[in-house]
Every structure is written in C-alpha cells, then in structure tokens.
Amino acid sequence: MSVTSHAQTLSGKTALITGVAGNIGHATAREMAARGARIIGIDHPEADASAIQQSFAADPSFALIRADVSREADVKAYVEAARALAPSIDIFFNNAGIEGPQAAITDYPTAAFSRIFEVNVLGVFLGLKYVLPEMQRQKSGAIINTSSIAGLVGAANMSGYIMSKHAVLGLSRTAALEAAPFGVRVNSVHPGFIESRMLTDIVHRLGAPDTDAFSATVPLKRLGSVDEIAKAVAFLASDESSYMTGHAMVLDGGLTVG
Ligand SMILES: NC(=O)c1ccc[n+]([C@@H]2O[C@H](COP(=O)([O-])OP(=O)(O)OC[C@H]3O[C@@H](n4cnc5c(N)ncnc54)[C@H](O)[C@@H]3O)[C@@H](O)[C@H]2O)c1
C-alpha cells in the first residue's frame, strides 16, 4: 500500500491563482505551496502585492502576473505567460472577485452593477475559456471557482454580488459537464463569513460596529478563517477529490443549513 504524505498532495503540480494578492488567494497560495505546488499568481495591475511577494520571496518558482481578469486580452496573455513558465497548468483557482456597494435595488448604481458582473462573472468565464483548452489538451486538471454563500441564498442590499455569485455556480456546473469528458474537474467553493478585508468592509458599510453580530448568526458561533478556505481548495485541487466534479462546497459554519 502506498501512502501519500498529506503535505505533498500537490507535488509536481502548477497552480494558477487569480486574486492571489487578496486574503483568500494569498492563504491558498501558501497552502498549495506547502503541499508541493508551484504557484503562478495573477492580480490586478493596481493591487498591492507586497505581502504575497514577501511570502514567496524565497521561492524562485513563484511568479506574479499582472492582469485585469475582466479584460479578454489580459486573460489570454496571463494564460500564455503561465504556459511559457510551466509545462502544464494543473490547478486553476479562479478566485478574483469584488463585493461592490451595499444598496437596495432601487438605489443600486448601475455602473457598479456592470463592474461587478465584469469582474465576478465575465472574469471567471474568461478564465475558464482560456484555461480549459490547456487542461483539456493535457487530459487532466482541477479548477475551483470562488462563489460564496451569496451564490446560494439572497441577502438584502447586495443584489449585484448575490447575482454574480449565483452566476458562478451555474457556470461551474456547466463547465464541469463540458470538461468531464476530458478528465478535467470543475468545482466551486462557497465561503460564508470569513475573517477578511472584504467582510470587515461590508460590515462597516452596513453600519455595524464590528463582525460580532455576523458571527452570532453562525451555528458554529465564529467567523471562518482564510486558512480553512485554503485547505478546502487545496483538497479540491488534489487527487484526493478525484471523483468530485460539479460540486458546490459550502464553508460557512452551518449558516445556510437551516
Ligand atoms: N472574504 C469573504 O468573507 C468572502 C466570502 C465569500 C466569498 N468570497 C470571495 O472570495 C474571493 C476572494 O475574496 P477575498 O476575501 O480574498 O477578497 P480580497 O479583496 O482580499 O481579494 C480579492 C483579490 O481579487 C483581486 N481583483 C479584484 N478585481 C480584479 C480584477 N479585475 N482583475 C484581477 N484581480 C482582481 C483584488 O486585487 C484582490 O487581490 C472573491 O471572489 C470573493 O467574492 C469572499
């Protein structure tokens, strides 16, 4: 019987991660690297990437590519750049996203609606459009799209985000069906209230003093951590989840169960 060390479940694999400079992208890059993967990170040209660059300062195989995921030319270019750096793209964490404003539908700025769809929906779609051919040619690969509990249930004053994350779920399921004949798996993750910049900003914009009112509503009575999301994504990226595709993995402390 062969035993694979948990620490090396991604050994020899190359992972492409969008939104790598953000809280969840950064934690996942670290988790995947700890499990043996080579990381090629993508983030917006204007994003502060100093923390992720510092994390990987001692790793010469790490690369950061600047791209706006909502621009088709940028997406095509980041996939080509990744292929020039690595012989294969084995893992794609299609994760970059924005939360948009908090406002009722009657007050929701139309320009913000458009931008949230450009990043969260078109960006995820374009990532699939350009990464899938590489994986389908390889006849292997694992893709994880970041949705949210906002992709499963509604929430007042977040219509743009809610709609965009529901769209990611539908897109993931469709991609799973299209990719399955090639041996490529596509799953989605649905984080709940995660201790992060994004949640803190939403809480403040909703006028709450802190995240306590949010964690009180969670059956596990606490926020999730970015490391808990990273571990789940690393599992979905690994051969340990080899019979899972089209799955919507919910990481919300039980929030949407009842
Ligand atoms: N933090 C949470 O509580 C939470 C919960 C559920 C889902 N999510 C989702 O998880 C993902 C990561 O969120 P996070 O918490 O790490 O947020 P974050 O804001 O820390 O990270 C998002 C990253 O995406 C990048 N990005 C945004 N627009 C981009 C663009 N057009 N092109 C390239 N990069 C772009 C940002 O620069 C940033 O580095 C998002 O899709 C988010 O919607 C987050």
XYZ file of C-alpha atoms and ligand atoms in Angstrom:
302
model
C 0.000 0.000 0.000
C 1.412 3.413 -0.904
C 0.841 6.254 1.489
C 0.861 9.825 0.158
C 2.049 12.377 2.650
C -0.690 14.961 3.225
C 1.956 17.648 2.867
C 2.834 16.559 -0.657
C -0.594 16.056 -2.253
C 0.138 18.756 -4.869
C 3.757 17.839 -5.543
C 4.847 18.498 -9.133
C 1.693 20.442 -9.973
C 1.498 24.045 -11.181
C -1.322 26.172 -9.763
C -2.651 29.334 -11.352
C -4.396 31.537 -8.759
C -6.302 34.746 -9.571
C -6.775 37.343 -6.857
C -3.553 35.984 -5.341
C -2.793 39.240 -3.518
C -6.107 39.110 -1.664
C -6.834 37.399 1.647
C -8.170 34.075 0.326
C -5.863 33.947 -2.716
C -2.783 34.575 -0.573
C -3.709 31.932 2.021
C -4.449 29.405 -0.718
C -1.165 30.104 -2.496
C 0.669 29.395 0.762
C -1.338 26.230 1.454
C -0.828 24.859 -2.063
C 2.885 25.700 -1.997
C 3.193 23.912 1.365
C 1.657 20.859 -0.322
C 4.280 20.955 -3.085
C 2.660 23.045 -5.847
C 4.417 25.679 -7.892
C 2.412 28.929 -7.751
C 1.755 31.345 -10.586
C -0.322 34.187 -9.165
C -2.458 36.692 -11.033
C -3.696 40.020 -9.727
C -4.871 43.401 -10.940
C -2.166 45.843 -12.098
C -3.110 48.245 -9.299
C -3.377 45.725 -6.455
C -0.906 45.931 -3.569
C 1.015 42.675 -3.976
C 3.763 43.391 -1.442
C 2.519 40.803 1.104
C 2.307 37.921 -1.368
C 5.668 38.845 -2.868
C 7.161 38.853 0.597
C 5.625 35.448 1.379
C 7.248 33.957 -1.724
C 10.487 35.950 -1.674
C 12.499 32.778 -1.050
C 10.708 30.749 -3.745
C 12.263 31.295 -7.183
C 9.497 29.253 -8.870
C 6.829 31.773 -7.788
C 5.662 34.209 -10.448
C 3.226 37.109 -10.266
C 1.454 38.192 -13.439
C -0.447 41.476 -13.528
C -3.777 41.226 -15.351
C -7.330 42.509 -15.149
C -9.438 39.327 -15.232
C -12.331 41.213 -16.828
C -10.292 42.024 -19.960
C -10.139 39.225 -22.517
C -6.725 40.271 -23.873
C -5.296 40.201 -20.318
C -6.716 36.740 -19.625
C -5.374 35.332 -22.903
C -1.998 36.886 -22.059
C -1.832 35.524 -18.495
C -2.599 32.003 -19.669
C 0.054 32.272 -22.404
C 2.557 33.667 -19.890
C 1.805 30.822 -17.466
C 2.281 28.235 -20.220
C 5.629 29.818 -21.088
C 6.708 29.456 -17.453
C 5.421 25.941 -16.762
C 4.948 22.794 -18.843
C 1.336 22.389 -17.690
C -1.418 24.148 -15.782
C -2.670 21.505 -13.360
C -4.736 23.648 -10.983
C -6.716 26.810 -11.632
C -8.124 28.705 -8.646
C -10.466 31.127 -10.435
C -10.911 33.359 -7.432
C -10.592 37.108 -8.089
C -13.726 38.997 -7.124
C -15.126 42.263 -5.827
C -18.036 42.855 -3.458
C -19.453 46.064 -4.951
C -21.560 48.521 -2.973
C -24.243 47.821 -0.377
C -27.526 49.379 -1.529
C -31.138 48.430 -2.142
C -32.007 47.538 -5.732
C -33.857 50.843 -6.026
C -30.645 52.742 -5.210
C -28.042 50.380 -6.648
C -25.727 52.268 -9.033
C -25.998 50.741 -12.496
C -22.301 51.296 -13.224
C -21.412 49.284 -10.093
C -23.733 46.505 -11.226
C -21.910 46.350 -14.561
C -18.454 46.336 -12.986
C -19.299 43.557 -10.516
C -20.516 41.418 -13.413
C -17.405 42.215 -15.463
C -15.096 41.014 -12.688
C -17.070 38.278 -10.905
C -18.864 36.710 -13.876
C -17.058 37.670 -17.094
C -13.691 37.322 -15.305
C -14.496 33.781 -14.153
C -15.936 32.895 -17.578
C -12.843 34.196 -19.419
C -10.552 32.269 -17.071
C -12.430 29.084 -17.960
C -12.466 29.978 -21.658
C -8.660 30.190 -21.815
C -7.542 27.659 -19.169
C -9.909 24.835 -20.150
C -8.305 24.272 -23.585
C -4.918 23.795 -21.889
C -6.304 21.272 -19.405
C -8.460 19.521 -21.991
C -5.384 19.077 -24.201
C -3.480 17.681 -21.188
C -6.481 15.464 -20.345
C -6.120 16.446 -16.698
C -6.649 19.370 -14.378
C -8.672 20.686 -11.472
C -10.485 24.014 -11.445
C -12.014 25.659 -8.399
C -14.218 28.721 -8.922
C -14.852 31.000 -5.948
C -18.536 31.663 -5.444
C -19.907 32.398 -1.949
C -22.907 31.663 0.216
C -24.090 34.686 -1.783
C -24.304 32.187 -4.656
C -26.803 30.068 -2.705
C -29.087 32.444 -0.819
C -30.245 36.047 -1.118
C -29.217 38.989 1.076
C -30.735 42.452 1.219
C -28.671 45.326 -0.187
C -26.224 43.119 -2.093
C -28.070 42.398 -5.335
C -25.080 42.777 -7.656
C -22.859 40.481 -5.598
C -25.640 37.941 -4.981
C -26.492 37.700 -8.672
C -22.846 37.442 -9.701
C -22.112 34.628 -7.260
C -25.257 32.694 -8.305
C -23.945 33.017 -11.868
C -20.601 31.496 -10.814
C -22.430 28.421 -9.500
C -24.283 27.912 -12.793
C -21.104 28.457 -14.762
C -19.193 25.945 -12.614
C -21.817 23.270 -13.111
C -21.861 23.877 -16.868
C -18.056 23.849 -17.080
C -17.973 20.604 -15.057
C -20.174 18.908 -17.659
C -18.182 20.264 -20.607
C -14.800 19.362 -19.065
C -15.670 15.915 -17.678
C -15.117 14.011 -20.970
C -11.515 15.289 -20.906
C -10.839 14.159 -17.331
C -10.865 17.759 -16.087
C -12.772 18.522 -12.868
C -14.538 21.802 -12.019
C -15.919 22.556 -8.558
C -16.974 25.697 -6.714
C -16.337 26.895 -3.165
C -18.904 28.905 -1.213
C -17.313 30.657 1.768
C -19.564 32.243 4.382
C -18.441 34.951 6.815
C -14.658 34.822 6.621
C -12.327 36.964 8.742
C -11.031 39.177 5.944
C -10.742 42.651 4.468
C -13.856 42.046 2.360
C -16.098 41.075 5.293
C -14.805 43.906 7.501
C -15.527 46.460 4.762
C -19.040 45.086 4.163
C -19.783 45.153 7.905
C -18.664 48.780 8.173
C -20.619 49.848 5.105
C -23.736 48.200 6.539
C -23.229 50.379 9.609
C -22.387 47.593 12.090
C -19.605 48.356 14.593
C -17.829 45.015 14.155
C -18.315 41.442 12.943
C -19.813 40.165 16.246
C -23.400 40.460 15.005
C -22.394 38.362 11.998
C -20.594 35.600 13.908
C -23.530 35.349 16.351
C -25.747 34.175 13.472
C -23.376 31.338 12.529
C -24.235 27.937 14.100
C -20.528 27.399 14.907
C -20.596 30.870 16.555
C -17.496 32.218 14.893
C -16.167 33.550 11.612
C -14.246 31.257 9.302
C -10.550 31.762 8.601
C -8.896 32.145 5.232
C -6.792 29.079 6.083
C -9.966 26.984 6.397
C -10.935 28.037 2.861
C -7.401 27.409 1.602
C -7.383 23.824 2.948
C -10.692 23.033 1.237
C -9.486 24.497 -2.058
C -6.232 22.524 -1.818
C -8.296 19.356 -1.273
C -10.439 20.081 -4.355
C -7.235 20.751 -6.320
C -5.693 17.423 -5.318
C -6.270 13.861 -6.477
C -7.857 13.225 -3.055
C -11.056 14.647 -4.586
C -10.654 12.735 -7.860
C -14.341 11.677 -8.072
C -15.721 15.144 -7.300
C -16.833 17.433 -10.092
C -19.676 19.923 -10.372
C -19.716 20.037 -6.580
C -20.613 23.178 -4.631
C -18.541 23.035 -1.428
C -20.045 25.206 1.306
C -17.716 26.519 4.047
C -19.985 28.595 6.275
C -20.069 27.106 9.778
C -23.613 25.880 9.119
C -25.044 29.311 8.264
C -27.101 28.212 5.261
C -28.074 24.763 6.567
C -31.295 25.618 8.374
N -13.897 37.354 2.358
C -15.071 36.737 2.443
O -15.720 36.745 3.507
C -15.624 36.018 1.236
C -16.764 35.232 1.399
C -17.293 34.565 0.302
C -16.664 34.666 -0.926
N -15.561 35.436 -1.084
C -14.947 35.515 -2.409
O -13.615 35.067 -2.314
C -12.822 35.678 -3.348
C -11.592 36.270 -2.727
O -12.010 37.271 -1.797
P -11.067 37.853 -0.650
O -11.798 37.783 0.611
O -9.706 37.254 -0.733
O -11.069 39.384 -1.117
P -9.846 40.378 -1.406
O -10.446 41.662 -1.793
O -8.889 40.318 -0.284
O -9.163 39.679 -2.667
C -9.667 39.778 -3.959
C -8.499 39.913 -4.914
O -9.006 39.956 -6.265
C -8.286 40.967 -6.957
N -9.077 41.511 -8.051
C -10.226 42.241 -7.953
N -10.605 42.623 -9.187
C -9.705 42.118 -10.066
C -9.558 42.180 -11.465
N -10.436 42.839 -12.247
N -8.501 41.554 -12.033
C -7.601 40.885 -11.273
N -7.684 40.795 -9.941
C -8.724 41.410 -9.342
C -8.015 42.043 -5.902
O -6.937 42.884 -6.313
C -7.707 41.203 -4.687
O -6.321 40.918 -4.567
C -13.734 36.688 -4.047
O -14.250 36.127 -5.233
C -14.841 36.887 -3.030
O -16.045 37.314 -3.623
C -15.022 36.112 -0.027
